[in-house]
Amino acid sequence: MINVFLSYSLNDQDEYILSLLANQLQNKGCSIYQSSDFNEVLSPLTTNNIINSQLVIGLVTGKSIERQRIMNEWQVAFNSKIPALLIVEDIVPIDSNFNHPVIIFSRNNPQLAINKLKDEMNKMESRKDEGSSVAAWLIGGAAVLGLISLLSGDSKK
């Protein structure tokens, strides 16, 4: 079973997307973990859940209020060498010192983010023999493709 940690900060109207994403991942055989924190300081439980995951999916949308917690959770994943997908809406300011891979999406033009994610998935596809973390990334990437379309309000993609 693949453990996926969902790290998110969404505005209220986008909360339903999280349930859809979790269901999609569970249907692919993933166990879902989420933060038990509501502030920037991470609890040992949250840190442990991140470290014991094969993939971390981080999602930050524009009017969310917990961006720093998401970045802190993502940093734990990065430091622990856990594969991670970080999806950030284009209206969210990103610290200039943050130089890690991120997929920026626009609600008005989601195709750029979709294309970038597909390119990354194609690169990972060639490495699928390398183990469960690559498989987890591919499963997560496929789920996130749908998520980007939903966030943009374009469910045709």
PDB file of C-alpha atoms in Angstrom:
ATOM      1  CA  MET A   1       0.000   0.000   0.000  1.00  0.00           C
ATOM      2  CA  ILE A   2       1.208   3.492  -0.862  1.00  0.00           C
ATOM      3  CA  ASN A   3       1.025   6.140   1.857  1.00  0.00           C
ATOM      4  CA  VAL A   4       0.226   9.624   0.564  1.00  0.00           C
ATOM      5  CA  PHE A   5       0.363  12.720   2.748  1.00  0.00           C
ATOM      6  CA  LEU A   6      -1.962  15.514   1.609  1.00  0.00           C
ATOM      7  CA  SER A   7      -0.783  18.934   2.653  1.00  0.00           C
ATOM      8  CA  TYR A   8      -3.199  21.660   1.687  1.00  0.00           C
ATOM      9  CA  SER A   9      -4.431  25.141   2.287  1.00  0.00           C
ATOM     10  CA  LEU A  10      -7.588  25.788   0.319  1.00  0.00           C
ATOM     11  CA  ASN A  11     -10.205  28.466   0.366  1.00  0.00           C
ATOM     12  CA  ASP A  12     -13.662  27.338   1.449  1.00  0.00           C
ATOM     13  CA  GLN A  13     -15.155  26.980  -2.031  1.00  0.00           C
ATOM     14  CA  ASP A  14     -12.358  24.564  -3.052  1.00  0.00           C
ATOM     15  CA  GLU A  15     -12.618  22.214  -0.042  1.00  0.00           C
ATOM     16  CA  TYR A  16     -14.708  19.675  -2.003  1.00  0.00           C
ATOM     17  CA  ILE A  17     -11.730  19.095  -4.306  1.00  0.00           C
ATOM     18  CA  LEU A  18      -9.758  17.589  -1.450  1.00  0.00           C
ATOM     19  CA  SER A  19     -12.400  14.877  -0.982  1.00  0.00           C
ATOM     20  CA  LEU A  20     -12.325  14.108  -4.694  1.00  0.00           C
ATOM     21  CA  LEU A  21      -8.529  13.890  -4.673  1.00  0.00           C
ATOM     22  CA  ALA A  22      -8.512  11.630  -1.610  1.00  0.00           C
ATOM     23  CA  ASN A  23     -11.144   9.347  -3.153  1.00  0.00           C
ATOM     24  CA  GLN A  24      -9.198   9.104  -6.382  1.00  0.00           C
ATOM     25  CA  LEU A  25      -6.023   8.161  -4.520  1.00  0.00           C
ATOM     26  CA  GLN A  26      -7.837   5.647  -2.301  1.00  0.00           C
ATOM     27  CA  ASN A  27      -9.337   4.022  -5.396  1.00  0.00           C
ATOM     28  CA  LYS A  28      -5.750   3.512  -6.615  1.00  0.00           C
ATOM     29  CA  GLY A  29      -4.871   1.721  -3.371  1.00  0.00           C
ATOM     30  CA  CYS A  30      -3.351   4.601  -1.430  1.00  0.00           C
ATOM     31  CA  SER A  31      -3.692   5.332   2.266  1.00  0.00           C
ATOM     32  CA  ILE A  32      -4.229   9.027   2.922  1.00  0.00           C
ATOM     33  CA  TYR A  33      -2.686  11.011   5.750  1.00  0.00           C
ATOM     34  CA  GLN A  34      -3.223  14.673   6.529  1.00  0.00           C
ATOM     35  CA  SER A  35      -1.815  17.251   8.847  1.00  0.00           C
ATOM     36  CA  SER A  36      -3.023  17.257  12.415  1.00  0.00           C
ATOM     37  CA  ASP A  37      -1.799  20.830  12.789  1.00  0.00           C
ATOM     38  CA  PHE A  38      -3.413  24.202  12.286  1.00  0.00           C
ATOM     39  CA  ASN A  39      -0.382  26.381  12.784  1.00  0.00           C
ATOM     40  CA  GLU A  40       3.149  26.687  11.464  1.00  0.00           C
ATOM     41  CA  VAL A  41       4.771  24.458  14.098  1.00  0.00           C
ATOM     42  CA  LEU A  42       4.485  20.822  13.073  1.00  0.00           C
ATOM     43  CA  SER A  43       3.520  18.194  15.617  1.00  0.00           C
ATOM     44  CA  PRO A  44       5.490  14.955  15.935  1.00  0.00           C
ATOM     45  CA  LEU A  45       2.453  13.091  14.537  1.00  0.00           C
ATOM     46  CA  THR A  46       2.391  15.194  11.374  1.00  0.00           C
ATOM     47  CA  THR A  47       6.163  14.902  10.942  1.00  0.00           C
ATOM     48  CA  ASN A  48       5.977  11.124  11.425  1.00  0.00           C
ATOM     49  CA  ASN A  49       3.135  10.811   8.889  1.00  0.00           C
ATOM     50  CA  ILE A  50       5.178  12.736   6.321  1.00  0.00           C
ATOM     51  CA  ILE A  51       8.325  10.682   6.900  1.00  0.00           C
ATOM     52  CA  ASN A  52       6.356   7.431   6.567  1.00  0.00           C
ATOM     53  CA  SER A  53       4.769   8.427   3.259  1.00  0.00           C
ATOM     54  CA  GLN A  54       5.903   7.507  -0.236  1.00  0.00           C
ATOM     55  CA  LEU A  55       4.517  10.774  -1.625  1.00  0.00           C
ATOM     56  CA  VAL A  56       3.558  14.204  -0.352  1.00  0.00           C
ATOM     57  CA  ILE A  57       1.094  16.282  -2.350  1.00  0.00           C
ATOM     58  CA  GLY A  58       1.067  19.931  -1.369  1.00  0.00           C
ATOM     59  CA  LEU A  59      -1.616  22.279  -2.627  1.00  0.00           C
ATOM     60  CA  VAL A  60      -1.825  26.014  -1.974  1.00  0.00           C
ATOM     61  CA  THR A  61      -4.556  28.184  -3.454  1.00  0.00           C
ATOM     62  CA  GLY A  62      -4.826  31.951  -3.479  1.00  0.00           C
ATOM     63  CA  LYS A  63      -7.095  32.788  -0.599  1.00  0.00           C
ATOM     64  CA  SER A  64      -5.804  30.124   1.748  1.00  0.00           C
ATOM     65  CA  ILE A  65      -4.521  31.089   5.170  1.00  0.00           C
ATOM     66  CA  GLU A  66      -2.098  28.293   6.080  1.00  0.00           C
ATOM     67  CA  ARG A  67       0.523  28.637   3.381  1.00  0.00           C
ATOM     68  CA  GLN A  68       3.478  28.603   5.762  1.00  0.00           C
ATOM     69  CA  ARG A  69       2.358  25.312   7.353  1.00  0.00           C
ATOM     70  CA  ILE A  70       2.210  23.742   3.893  1.00  0.00           C
ATOM     71  CA  MET A  71       5.705  24.980   3.102  1.00  0.00           C
ATOM     72  CA  ASN A  72       6.958  23.615   6.448  1.00  0.00           C
ATOM     73  CA  GLU A  73       5.377  20.215   5.745  1.00  0.00           C
ATOM     74  CA  TRP A  74       6.860  20.237   2.263  1.00  0.00           C
ATOM     75  CA  GLN A  75      10.287  21.053   3.721  1.00  0.00           C
ATOM     76  CA  VAL A  76      10.061  17.983   6.000  1.00  0.00           C
ATOM     77  CA  ALA A  77       9.317  15.853   2.931  1.00  0.00           C
ATOM     78  CA  PHE A  78      12.198  17.407   1.005  1.00  0.00           C
ATOM     79  CA  ASN A  79      14.659  16.961   3.887  1.00  0.00           C
ATOM     80  CA  SER A  80      13.513  13.339   4.274  1.00  0.00           C
ATOM     81  CA  LYS A  81      13.876  12.720   0.525  1.00  0.00           C
ATOM     82  CA  ILE A  82      10.179  11.884   0.188  1.00  0.00           C
ATOM     83  CA  PRO A  83       8.933  12.494  -3.371  1.00  0.00           C
ATOM     84  CA  ALA A  84       6.640  15.493  -3.424  1.00  0.00           C
ATOM     85  CA  LEU A  85       4.326  17.339  -5.764  1.00  0.00           C
ATOM     86  CA  LEU A  86       3.819  20.963  -4.810  1.00  0.00           C
ATOM     87  CA  ILE A  87       1.003  22.730  -6.652  1.00  0.00           C
ATOM     88  CA  VAL A  88       0.658  26.475  -6.088  1.00  0.00           C
ATOM     89  CA  GLU A  89      -1.851  28.887  -7.582  1.00  0.00           C
ATOM     90  CA  ASP A  90      -0.224  31.663  -9.581  1.00  0.00           C
ATOM     91  CA  ILE A  91      -1.576  34.409  -7.299  1.00  0.00           C
ATOM     92  CA  VAL A  92       0.243  33.000  -4.239  1.00  0.00           C
ATOM     93  CA  PRO A  93       3.513  34.781  -3.451  1.00  0.00           C
ATOM     94  CA  ILE A  94       6.457  32.387  -3.200  1.00  0.00           C
ATOM     95  CA  ASP A  95       9.532  33.308  -1.173  1.00  0.00           C
ATOM     96  CA  SER A  96      12.415  34.092  -3.523  1.00  0.00           C
ATOM     97  CA  ASN A  97      14.644  31.758  -1.460  1.00  0.00           C
ATOM     98  CA  PHE A  98      12.346  28.810  -2.238  1.00  0.00           C
ATOM     99  CA  ASN A  99      14.143  27.134  -5.123  1.00  0.00           C
ATOM    100  CA  HIS A 100      12.493  23.703  -5.176  1.00  0.00           C
ATOM    101  CA  PRO A 101      10.342  22.197  -7.934  1.00  0.00           C
ATOM    102  CA  VAL A 102       6.831  23.581  -7.926  1.00  0.00           C
ATOM    103  CA  ILE A 103       4.000  23.486 -10.411  1.00  0.00           C
ATOM    104  CA  ILE A 104       2.297  26.856 -10.720  1.00  0.00           C
ATOM    105  CA  PHE A 105      -1.276  26.748 -11.954  1.00  0.00           C
ATOM    106  CA  SER A 106      -3.600  29.421 -13.194  1.00  0.00           C
ATOM    107  CA  ARG A 107      -7.353  29.065 -12.907  1.00  0.00           C
ATOM    108  CA  ASN A 108      -7.632  31.016 -16.164  1.00  0.00           C
ATOM    109  CA  ASN A 109      -5.058  28.988 -18.077  1.00  0.00           C
ATOM    110  CA  PRO A 110      -4.579  25.550 -16.476  1.00  0.00           C
ATOM    111  CA  GLN A 111      -3.052  24.044 -19.623  1.00  0.00           C
ATOM    112  CA  LEU A 112       0.474  25.268 -18.790  1.00  0.00           C
ATOM    113  CA  ALA A 113       0.437  23.457 -15.441  1.00  0.00           C
ATOM    114  CA  ILE A 114      -1.173  20.381 -16.983  1.00  0.00           C
ATOM    115  CA  ASN A 115       1.522  20.250 -19.673  1.00  0.00           C
ATOM    116  CA  LYS A 116       4.313  20.667 -17.109  1.00  0.00           C
ATOM    117  CA  LEU A 117       2.884  17.919 -14.932  1.00  0.00           C
ATOM    118  CA  LYS A 118       2.494  15.600 -17.934  1.00  0.00           C
ATOM    119  CA  ASP A 119       6.132  16.265 -18.870  1.00  0.00           C
ATOM    120  CA  GLU A 120       7.242  15.393 -15.331  1.00  0.00           C
ATOM    121  CA  MET A 121       5.114  12.232 -15.411  1.00  0.00           C
ATOM    122  CA  ASN A 122       6.710  11.197 -18.712  1.00  0.00           C
ATOM    123  CA  LYS A 123      10.155  11.604 -17.135  1.00  0.00           C
ATOM    124  CA  MET A 124       9.051   9.525 -14.143  1.00  0.00           C
ATOM    125  CA  GLU A 125       7.495   6.882 -16.401  1.00  0.00           C
ATOM    126  CA  SER A 126      10.962   6.061 -17.736  1.00  0.00           C
ATOM    127  CA  ARG A 127      12.077   5.428 -14.130  1.00  0.00           C
ATOM    128  CA  LYS A 128       9.130   3.289 -13.012  1.00  0.00           C
ATOM    129  CA  ASP A 129      11.402   0.277 -12.436  1.00  0.00           C
ATOM    130  CA  GLU A 130      13.091   2.187  -9.619  1.00  0.00           C
ATOM    131  CA  GLY A 131      10.475   1.346  -7.009  1.00  0.00           C
ATOM    132  CA  SER A 132       7.410   2.384  -5.094  1.00  0.00           C
ATOM    133  CA  SER A 133       8.284   6.076  -4.753  1.00  0.00           C
ATOM    134  CA  VAL A 134       8.210   6.493  -8.545  1.00  0.00           C
ATOM    135  CA  ALA A 135       4.947   4.536  -8.734  1.00  0.00           C
ATOM    136  CA  ALA A 136       3.506   6.740  -5.973  1.00  0.00           C
ATOM    137  CA  TRP A 137       4.567   9.858  -7.868  1.00  0.00           C
ATOM    138  CA  LEU A 138       2.878   8.619 -11.057  1.00  0.00           C
ATOM    139  CA  ILE A 139      -0.354   7.780  -9.220  1.00  0.00           C
ATOM    140  CA  GLY A 140      -0.293  11.146  -7.455  1.00  0.00           C
ATOM    141  CA  GLY A 141       0.516  12.978 -10.667  1.00  0.00           C
ATOM    142  CA  ALA A 142      -2.476  11.436 -12.429  1.00  0.00           C
ATOM    143  CA  ALA A 143      -4.763  12.448  -9.561  1.00  0.00           C
ATOM    144  CA  VAL A 144      -3.362  15.984  -9.528  1.00  0.00           C
ATOM    145  CA  LEU A 145      -4.014  16.387 -13.269  1.00  0.00           C
ATOM    146  CA  GLY A 146      -7.719  16.107 -12.544  1.00  0.00           C
ATOM    147  CA  LEU A 147      -7.384  18.382  -9.554  1.00  0.00           C
ATOM    148  CA  ILE A 148      -5.889  21.207 -11.631  1.00  0.00           C
ATOM    149  CA  SER A 149      -8.762  20.938 -14.079  1.00  0.00           C
ATOM    150  CA  LEU A 150     -11.286  21.071 -11.246  1.00  0.00           C
ATOM    151  CA  LEU A 151      -9.625  24.104  -9.676  1.00  0.00           C
ATOM    152  CA  SER A 152      -9.810  25.905 -12.985  1.00  0.00           C
ATOM    153  CA  GLY A 153     -13.472  24.954 -13.388  1.00  0.00           C
ATOM    154  CA  ASP A 154     -12.612  23.108 -16.587  1.00  0.00           C
ATOM    155  CA  SER A 155     -13.620  19.500 -16.077  1.00  0.00           C
ATOM    156  CA  LYS A 156     -13.293  18.685 -19.780  1.00  0.00           C
ATOM    157  CA  LYS A 157      -9.526  18.122 -19.503  1.00  0.00           C
TER     158      LYS A 157
END
